[in-house]
């Protein structure tokens, strides 16, 4: 926005990263010009902690990659984003908040993964280690997994928590307590699925990994 280029601008404080603002814009020749800015929520905690900064940047990057600018004003998507930023700023377990966000985002975008039946044969998924197909959009039973290419293994424990995040409201989802190995497995699988859907790598997971190392 042209009106925010100079640090000395009176509007600069309203345009910090992650800040939710109400803007008044005037259409210029090439760009919109910010003529008035009002902060609705500054989310200061998201800038005070690098891990939270990384997670906040991640949820914004996901939405930005999936949604063209002209569709960014979809109320359900915007509400999910602002609720997630508020929760990240307030909650003590940001990893769970982000996993819940991922599942809700996939639902809203029409990419809900099949986790209760095989995405290939449609038979019910049993309580055992399975496979996951990004191309087919869900879990693959061991029988189908013997003949399909490009599958990732998914443990029974990781699948259990993915199902929990998918079918649970936020407060219920926050009760999950996966161990560190399961967290890493879920995180790797979800990022792989998003990268498949987007056909490109995400920038923020590398930053989060570096900060947490």
PDB file of C-alpha atoms in Angstrom:
ATOM      1  CA  UNK A   1       0.000   0.000   0.000  1.00  0.00           C
ATOM      2  CA  UNK A   2       1.499   3.292  -1.109  1.00  0.00           C
ATOM      3  CA  UNK A   3       0.594   5.186   2.047  1.00  0.00           C
ATOM      4  CA  UNK A   4       2.669   2.891   4.271  1.00  0.00           C
ATOM      5  CA  UNK A   5       6.035   2.951   2.516  1.00  0.00           C
ATOM      6  CA  UNK A   6       7.736   5.442   4.808  1.00  0.00           C
ATOM      7  CA  UNK A   7       8.457   4.444   8.418  1.00  0.00           C
ATOM      8  CA  UNK A   8       7.634   7.994   9.478  1.00  0.00           C
ATOM      9  CA  UNK A   9       4.106   7.617   8.137  1.00  0.00           C
ATOM     10  CA  UNK A  10       1.429   8.037  10.810  1.00  0.00           C
ATOM     11  CA  UNK A  11      -0.144   4.851   9.456  1.00  0.00           C
ATOM     12  CA  UNK A  12       3.000   2.725   9.841  1.00  0.00           C
ATOM     13  CA  UNK A  13       2.181   1.574  13.379  1.00  0.00           C
ATOM     14  CA  UNK A  14      -1.128   0.167  12.181  1.00  0.00           C
ATOM     15  CA  UNK A  15       0.557  -1.935   9.489  1.00  0.00           C
ATOM     16  CA  UNK A  16       2.897  -4.126  11.532  1.00  0.00           C
ATOM     17  CA  UNK A  17       3.000  -7.831  10.579  1.00  0.00           C
ATOM     18  CA  UNK A  18      -0.073  -9.839  11.698  1.00  0.00           C
ATOM     19  CA  UNK A  19      -1.992  -6.707  12.691  1.00  0.00           C
ATOM     20  CA  UNK A  20      -5.696  -6.781  11.883  1.00  0.00           C
ATOM     21  CA  UNK A  21      -6.705  -3.361  10.632  1.00  0.00           C
ATOM     22  CA  UNK A  22      -9.578  -1.468   9.117  1.00  0.00           C
ATOM     23  CA  UNK A  23      -8.333   0.517   6.141  1.00  0.00           C
ATOM     24  CA  UNK A  24      -9.758   3.314   4.084  1.00  0.00           C
ATOM     25  CA  UNK A  25      -8.330   3.173   0.584  1.00  0.00           C
ATOM     26  CA  UNK A  26      -8.272   5.504  -2.372  1.00  0.00           C
ATOM     27  CA  UNK A  27      -7.614   4.137  -5.832  1.00  0.00           C
ATOM     28  CA  UNK A  28      -4.481   5.601  -7.359  1.00  0.00           C
ATOM     29  CA  UNK A  29      -3.201   5.214 -10.895  1.00  0.00           C
ATOM     30  CA  UNK A  30      -1.485   1.864 -10.229  1.00  0.00           C
ATOM     31  CA  UNK A  31      -2.014   1.109  -6.533  1.00  0.00           C
ATOM     32  CA  UNK A  32      -4.512   1.627  -3.779  1.00  0.00           C
ATOM     33  CA  UNK A  33      -3.392   4.371  -1.386  1.00  0.00           C
ATOM     34  CA  UNK A  34      -3.999   4.002   2.355  1.00  0.00           C
ATOM     35  CA  UNK A  35      -5.736   7.161   3.496  1.00  0.00           C
ATOM     36  CA  UNK A  36      -6.825   5.981   6.949  1.00  0.00           C
ATOM     37  CA  UNK A  37      -5.909   3.021   9.188  1.00  0.00           C
ATOM     38  CA  UNK A  38      -7.462   1.770  12.404  1.00  0.00           C
ATOM     39  CA  UNK A  39      -6.051  -1.155  14.403  1.00  0.00           C
ATOM     40  CA  UNK A  40      -8.644  -3.775  15.376  1.00  0.00           C
ATOM     41  CA  UNK A  41      -6.257  -6.312  16.922  1.00  0.00           C
ATOM     42  CA  UNK A  42      -2.470  -5.972  17.057  1.00  0.00           C
ATOM     43  CA  UNK A  43      -1.689  -9.529  18.303  1.00  0.00           C
ATOM     44  CA  UNK A  44       1.540  -8.315  20.010  1.00  0.00           C
ATOM     45  CA  UNK A  45       2.352 -11.804  21.343  1.00  0.00           C
ATOM     46  CA  UNK A  46       2.853 -13.039  17.786  1.00  0.00           C
ATOM     47  CA  UNK A  47       5.751 -10.632  17.281  1.00  0.00           C
ATOM     48  CA  UNK A  48       7.281 -11.107  20.738  1.00  0.00           C
ATOM     49  CA  UNK A  49       8.040 -14.830  20.345  1.00  0.00           C
ATOM     50  CA  UNK A  50       9.831 -16.209  17.270  1.00  0.00           C
ATOM     51  CA  UNK A  51       8.072 -19.570  17.424  1.00  0.00           C
ATOM     52  CA  UNK A  52       4.679 -17.856  17.440  1.00  0.00           C
ATOM     53  CA  UNK A  53       5.892 -15.567  14.661  1.00  0.00           C
ATOM     54  CA  UNK A  54       6.705 -18.641  12.590  1.00  0.00           C
ATOM     55  CA  UNK A  55       3.360 -20.312  13.225  1.00  0.00           C
ATOM     56  CA  UNK A  56       1.436 -17.119  12.472  1.00  0.00           C
ATOM     57  CA  UNK A  57       3.368 -16.670   9.235  1.00  0.00           C
ATOM     58  CA  UNK A  58       2.627 -20.302   8.340  1.00  0.00           C
ATOM     59  CA  UNK A  59      -1.153 -20.034   8.702  1.00  0.00           C
ATOM     60  CA  UNK A  60      -1.123 -16.827   6.666  1.00  0.00           C
ATOM     61  CA  UNK A  61       1.104 -18.352   3.987  1.00  0.00           C
ATOM     62  CA  UNK A  62      -1.225 -21.337   3.587  1.00  0.00           C
ATOM     63  CA  UNK A  63      -4.257 -19.127   3.073  1.00  0.00           C
ATOM     64  CA  UNK A  64      -2.357 -16.782   0.774  1.00  0.00           C
ATOM     65  CA  UNK A  65      -1.126 -19.649  -1.428  1.00  0.00           C
ATOM     66  CA  UNK A  66      -4.538 -21.252  -1.800  1.00  0.00           C
ATOM     67  CA  UNK A  67      -6.785 -18.220  -2.162  1.00  0.00           C
ATOM     68  CA  UNK A  68      -6.506 -15.684  -5.001  1.00  0.00           C
ATOM     69  CA  UNK A  69      -6.684 -12.040  -3.959  1.00  0.00           C
ATOM     70  CA  UNK A  70     -10.189 -11.648  -5.340  1.00  0.00           C
ATOM     71  CA  UNK A  71     -11.442 -14.506  -3.122  1.00  0.00           C
ATOM     72  CA  UNK A  72      -9.602 -13.490   0.053  1.00  0.00           C
ATOM     73  CA  UNK A  73     -12.689 -11.774   1.457  1.00  0.00           C
ATOM     74  CA  UNK A  74     -14.647 -15.044   1.831  1.00  0.00           C
ATOM     75  CA  UNK A  75     -16.092 -14.584   5.361  1.00  0.00           C
ATOM     76  CA  UNK A  76     -15.530 -18.168   6.543  1.00  0.00           C
ATOM     77  CA  UNK A  77     -11.862 -18.125   5.534  1.00  0.00           C
ATOM     78  CA  UNK A  78     -11.223 -14.714   7.068  1.00  0.00           C
ATOM     79  CA  UNK A  79     -12.961 -15.755  10.281  1.00  0.00           C
ATOM     80  CA  UNK A  80     -10.856 -18.925  10.476  1.00  0.00           C
ATOM     81  CA  UNK A  81      -7.685 -16.877  10.032  1.00  0.00           C
ATOM     82  CA  UNK A  82      -8.493 -14.261  12.664  1.00  0.00           C
ATOM     83  CA  UNK A  83      -9.687 -16.886  15.148  1.00  0.00           C
ATOM     84  CA  UNK A  84      -6.462 -18.817  14.648  1.00  0.00           C
ATOM     85  CA  UNK A  85      -4.258 -15.752  15.124  1.00  0.00           C
ATOM     86  CA  UNK A  86      -6.147 -14.917  18.328  1.00  0.00           C
ATOM     87  CA  UNK A  87      -5.715 -18.476  19.573  1.00  0.00           C
ATOM     88  CA  UNK A  88      -2.010 -18.534  18.759  1.00  0.00           C
ATOM     89  CA  UNK A  89      -1.576 -15.313  20.716  1.00  0.00           C
ATOM     90  CA  UNK A  90      -3.389 -16.760  23.735  1.00  0.00           C
ATOM     91  CA  UNK A  91      -2.872 -20.536  23.798  1.00  0.00           C
ATOM     92  CA  UNK A  92       0.015 -22.427  25.388  1.00  0.00           C
ATOM     93  CA  UNK A  93       0.160 -25.234  22.778  1.00  0.00           C
ATOM     94  CA  UNK A  94       0.443 -23.527  19.370  1.00  0.00           C
ATOM     95  CA  UNK A  95       1.252 -26.806  17.587  1.00  0.00           C
ATOM     96  CA  UNK A  96      -2.276 -28.065  18.283  1.00  0.00           C
ATOM     97  CA  UNK A  97      -3.821 -24.768  17.196  1.00  0.00           C
ATOM     98  CA  UNK A  98      -2.055 -24.999  13.846  1.00  0.00           C
ATOM     99  CA  UNK A  99      -3.087 -28.624  13.271  1.00  0.00           C
ATOM    100  CA  UNK A 100      -6.723 -27.726  13.948  1.00  0.00           C
ATOM    101  CA  UNK A 101      -6.406 -24.796  11.536  1.00  0.00           C
ATOM    102  CA  UNK A 102      -5.007 -27.038   8.800  1.00  0.00           C
ATOM    103  CA  UNK A 103      -7.979 -29.398   8.988  1.00  0.00           C
ATOM    104  CA  UNK A 104     -10.546 -26.598   9.031  1.00  0.00           C
ATOM    105  CA  UNK A 105      -8.818 -24.910   6.092  1.00  0.00           C
ATOM    106  CA  UNK A 106      -8.845 -28.126   4.054  1.00  0.00           C
ATOM    107  CA  UNK A 107     -12.555 -28.529   4.811  1.00  0.00           C
ATOM    108  CA  UNK A 108     -13.375 -24.999   3.664  1.00  0.00           C
ATOM    109  CA  UNK A 109     -11.284 -25.319   0.503  1.00  0.00           C
ATOM    110  CA  UNK A 110     -12.834 -28.653  -0.504  1.00  0.00           C
ATOM    111  CA  UNK A 111      -9.728 -30.788   0.107  1.00  0.00           C
ATOM    112  CA  UNK A 112     -10.948 -32.698   3.174  1.00  0.00           C
ATOM    113  CA  UNK A 113      -8.767 -35.846   3.366  1.00  0.00           C
ATOM    114  CA  UNK A 114     -10.497 -39.222   3.642  1.00  0.00           C
ATOM    115  CA  UNK A 115      -9.349 -40.702   6.946  1.00  0.00           C
ATOM    116  CA  UNK A 116     -12.106 -43.169   7.819  1.00  0.00           C
ATOM    117  CA  UNK A 117     -12.263 -45.182   4.602  1.00  0.00           C
ATOM    118  CA  UNK A 118      -9.684 -46.158   2.010  1.00  0.00           C
ATOM    119  CA  UNK A 119      -9.418 -43.426  -0.621  1.00  0.00           C
ATOM    120  CA  UNK A 120      -8.964 -46.152  -3.242  1.00  0.00           C
ATOM    121  CA  UNK A 121     -11.292 -49.089  -2.467  1.00  0.00           C
ATOM    122  CA  UNK A 122     -13.645 -47.212  -0.071  1.00  0.00           C
ATOM    123  CA  UNK A 123     -13.489 -49.965   2.560  1.00  0.00           C
ATOM    124  CA  UNK A 124     -13.404 -48.896   6.196  1.00  0.00           C
ATOM    125  CA  UNK A 125      -9.943 -48.126   7.544  1.00  0.00           C
ATOM    126  CA  UNK A 126      -9.048 -50.479  10.388  1.00  0.00           C
ATOM    127  CA  UNK A 127      -7.038 -49.724  13.543  1.00  0.00           C
ATOM    128  CA  UNK A 128      -3.575 -50.466  12.148  1.00  0.00           C
ATOM    129  CA  UNK A 129      -0.741 -48.747  10.315  1.00  0.00           C
ATOM    130  CA  UNK A 130      -1.851 -47.479   6.891  1.00  0.00           C
ATOM    131  CA  UNK A 131      -0.628 -45.525   3.901  1.00  0.00           C
ATOM    132  CA  UNK A 132      -1.542 -42.029   2.721  1.00  0.00           C
ATOM    133  CA  UNK A 133      -1.954 -40.869  -0.864  1.00  0.00           C
ATOM    134  CA  UNK A 134      -1.787 -37.156  -1.592  1.00  0.00           C
ATOM    135  CA  UNK A 135      -2.978 -37.836  -5.152  1.00  0.00           C
ATOM    136  CA  UNK A 136      -6.093 -39.714  -3.981  1.00  0.00           C
ATOM    137  CA  UNK A 137      -6.597 -37.426  -1.001  1.00  0.00           C
ATOM    138  CA  UNK A 138      -6.579 -39.735   1.961  1.00  0.00           C
ATOM    139  CA  UNK A 139      -5.650 -42.898   3.806  1.00  0.00           C
ATOM    140  CA  UNK A 140      -4.963 -46.076   1.845  1.00  0.00           C
ATOM    141  CA  UNK A 141      -5.504 -49.516   3.351  1.00  0.00           C
ATOM    142  CA  UNK A 142      -2.581 -51.989   3.473  1.00  0.00           C
ATOM    143  CA  UNK A 143      -4.117 -54.134   0.734  1.00  0.00           C
ATOM    144  CA  UNK A 144      -4.401 -51.273  -1.770  1.00  0.00           C
ATOM    145  CA  UNK A 145      -1.077 -49.911  -0.575  1.00  0.00           C
ATOM    146  CA  UNK A 146       0.798 -52.822  -2.105  1.00  0.00           C
ATOM    147  CA  UNK A 147       0.015 -51.751  -5.652  1.00  0.00           C
ATOM    148  CA  UNK A 148      -0.215 -47.961  -5.664  1.00  0.00           C
ATOM    149  CA  UNK A 149       2.720 -45.591  -6.337  1.00  0.00           C
ATOM    150  CA  UNK A 150       3.686 -42.470  -4.422  1.00  0.00           C
ATOM    151  CA  UNK A 151       2.361 -43.478  -1.014  1.00  0.00           C
ATOM    152  CA  UNK A 152       3.541 -42.342   2.414  1.00  0.00           C
ATOM    153  CA  UNK A 153       3.343 -44.575   5.436  1.00  0.00           C
ATOM    154  CA  UNK A 154       1.170 -43.369   8.298  1.00  0.00           C
ATOM    155  CA  UNK A 155       1.149 -44.974  11.718  1.00  0.00           C
ATOM    156  CA  UNK A 156      -2.012 -45.957  13.552  1.00  0.00           C
ATOM    157  CA  UNK A 157      -1.206 -43.347  16.210  1.00  0.00           C
ATOM    158  CA  UNK A 158      -0.767 -40.497  13.717  1.00  0.00           C
ATOM    159  CA  UNK A 159      -3.978 -41.452  11.914  1.00  0.00           C
ATOM    160  CA  UNK A 160      -5.841 -41.472  15.225  1.00  0.00           C
ATOM    161  CA  UNK A 161      -4.848 -37.874  15.949  1.00  0.00           C
ATOM    162  CA  UNK A 162      -5.522 -36.692  12.402  1.00  0.00           C
ATOM    163  CA  UNK A 163      -9.045 -38.084  12.742  1.00  0.00           C
ATOM    164  CA  UNK A 164      -9.359 -36.334  16.093  1.00  0.00           C
ATOM    165  CA  UNK A 165      -8.398 -32.969  14.585  1.00  0.00           C
ATOM    166  CA  UNK A 166     -10.736 -33.486  11.638  1.00  0.00           C
ATOM    167  CA  UNK A 167     -13.905 -34.336  13.548  1.00  0.00           C
ATOM    168  CA  UNK A 168     -13.425 -32.228  16.693  1.00  0.00           C
ATOM    169  CA  UNK A 169     -14.382 -28.698  17.550  1.00  0.00           C
ATOM    170  CA  UNK A 170     -11.461 -26.517  18.574  1.00  0.00           C
ATOM    171  CA  UNK A 171     -11.680 -26.990  22.351  1.00  0.00           C
ATOM    172  CA  UNK A 172     -11.948 -30.759  21.972  1.00  0.00           C
ATOM    173  CA  UNK A 173      -9.043 -30.818  19.522  1.00  0.00           C
ATOM    174  CA  UNK A 174      -6.889 -29.069  22.127  1.00  0.00           C
ATOM    175  CA  UNK A 175      -7.129 -32.112  24.417  1.00  0.00           C
ATOM    176  CA  UNK A 176      -4.878 -34.151  22.121  1.00  0.00           C
ATOM    177  CA  UNK A 177      -1.480 -35.087  23.532  1.00  0.00           C
ATOM    178  CA  UNK A 178       0.527 -36.865  20.824  1.00  0.00           C
ATOM    179  CA  UNK A 179       4.121 -37.728  21.661  1.00  0.00           C
ATOM    180  CA  UNK A 180       7.006 -35.976  19.928  1.00  0.00           C
ATOM    181  CA  UNK A 181       7.508 -38.672  17.274  1.00  0.00           C
ATOM    182  CA  UNK A 182       3.818 -38.611  16.347  1.00  0.00           C
ATOM    183  CA  UNK A 183       3.841 -34.813  16.189  1.00  0.00           C
ATOM    184  CA  UNK A 184       6.746 -34.905  13.748  1.00  0.00           C
ATOM    185  CA  UNK A 185       5.027 -37.564  11.624  1.00  0.00           C
ATOM    186  CA  UNK A 186       1.780 -35.580  11.443  1.00  0.00           C
ATOM    187  CA  UNK A 187       3.574 -32.331  10.673  1.00  0.00           C
ATOM    188  CA  UNK A 188       5.625 -33.926   7.880  1.00  0.00           C
ATOM    189  CA  UNK A 189       2.566 -35.569   6.328  1.00  0.00           C
ATOM    190  CA  UNK A 190       0.422 -32.438   6.429  1.00  0.00           C
ATOM    191  CA  UNK A 191       3.136 -30.255   4.932  1.00  0.00           C
ATOM    192  CA  UNK A 192       3.692 -32.848   2.209  1.00  0.00           C
ATOM    193  CA  UNK A 193      -0.026 -32.891   1.444  1.00  0.00           C
ATOM    194  CA  UNK A 194      -0.188 -29.104   1.236  1.00  0.00           C
ATOM    195  CA  UNK A 195       2.865 -28.988  -1.012  1.00  0.00           C
ATOM    196  CA  UNK A 196       1.275 -31.569  -3.307  1.00  0.00           C
ATOM    197  CA  UNK A 197      -1.948 -29.555  -3.536  1.00  0.00           C
ATOM    198  CA  UNK A 198      -0.096 -26.285  -4.101  1.00  0.00           C
ATOM    199  CA  UNK A 199       2.531 -27.803  -6.424  1.00  0.00           C
ATOM    200  CA  UNK A 200       5.229 -25.826  -4.638  1.00  0.00           C
ATOM    201  CA  UNK A 201       7.172 -25.794  -1.385  1.00  0.00           C
ATOM    202  CA  UNK A 202       6.110 -23.607   1.510  1.00  0.00           C
ATOM    203  CA  UNK A 203       8.567 -21.064   2.902  1.00  0.00           C
ATOM    204  CA  UNK A 204       7.597 -20.905   6.568  1.00  0.00           C
ATOM    205  CA  UNK A 205       8.092 -24.539   7.755  1.00  0.00           C
ATOM    206  CA  UNK A 206      11.846 -24.148   7.315  1.00  0.00           C
ATOM    207  CA  UNK A 207      11.825 -21.022   9.472  1.00  0.00           C
ATOM    208  CA  UNK A 208       9.808 -22.752  12.204  1.00  0.00           C
ATOM    209  CA  UNK A 209      12.192 -25.712  12.180  1.00  0.00           C
ATOM    210  CA  UNK A 210      15.195 -23.386  12.474  1.00  0.00           C
ATOM    211  CA  UNK A 211      13.676 -21.438  15.377  1.00  0.00           C
ATOM    212  CA  UNK A 212      12.742 -24.590  17.293  1.00  0.00           C
ATOM    213  CA  UNK A 213      16.129 -26.275  16.760  1.00  0.00           C
TER     214      UNK A 213
END
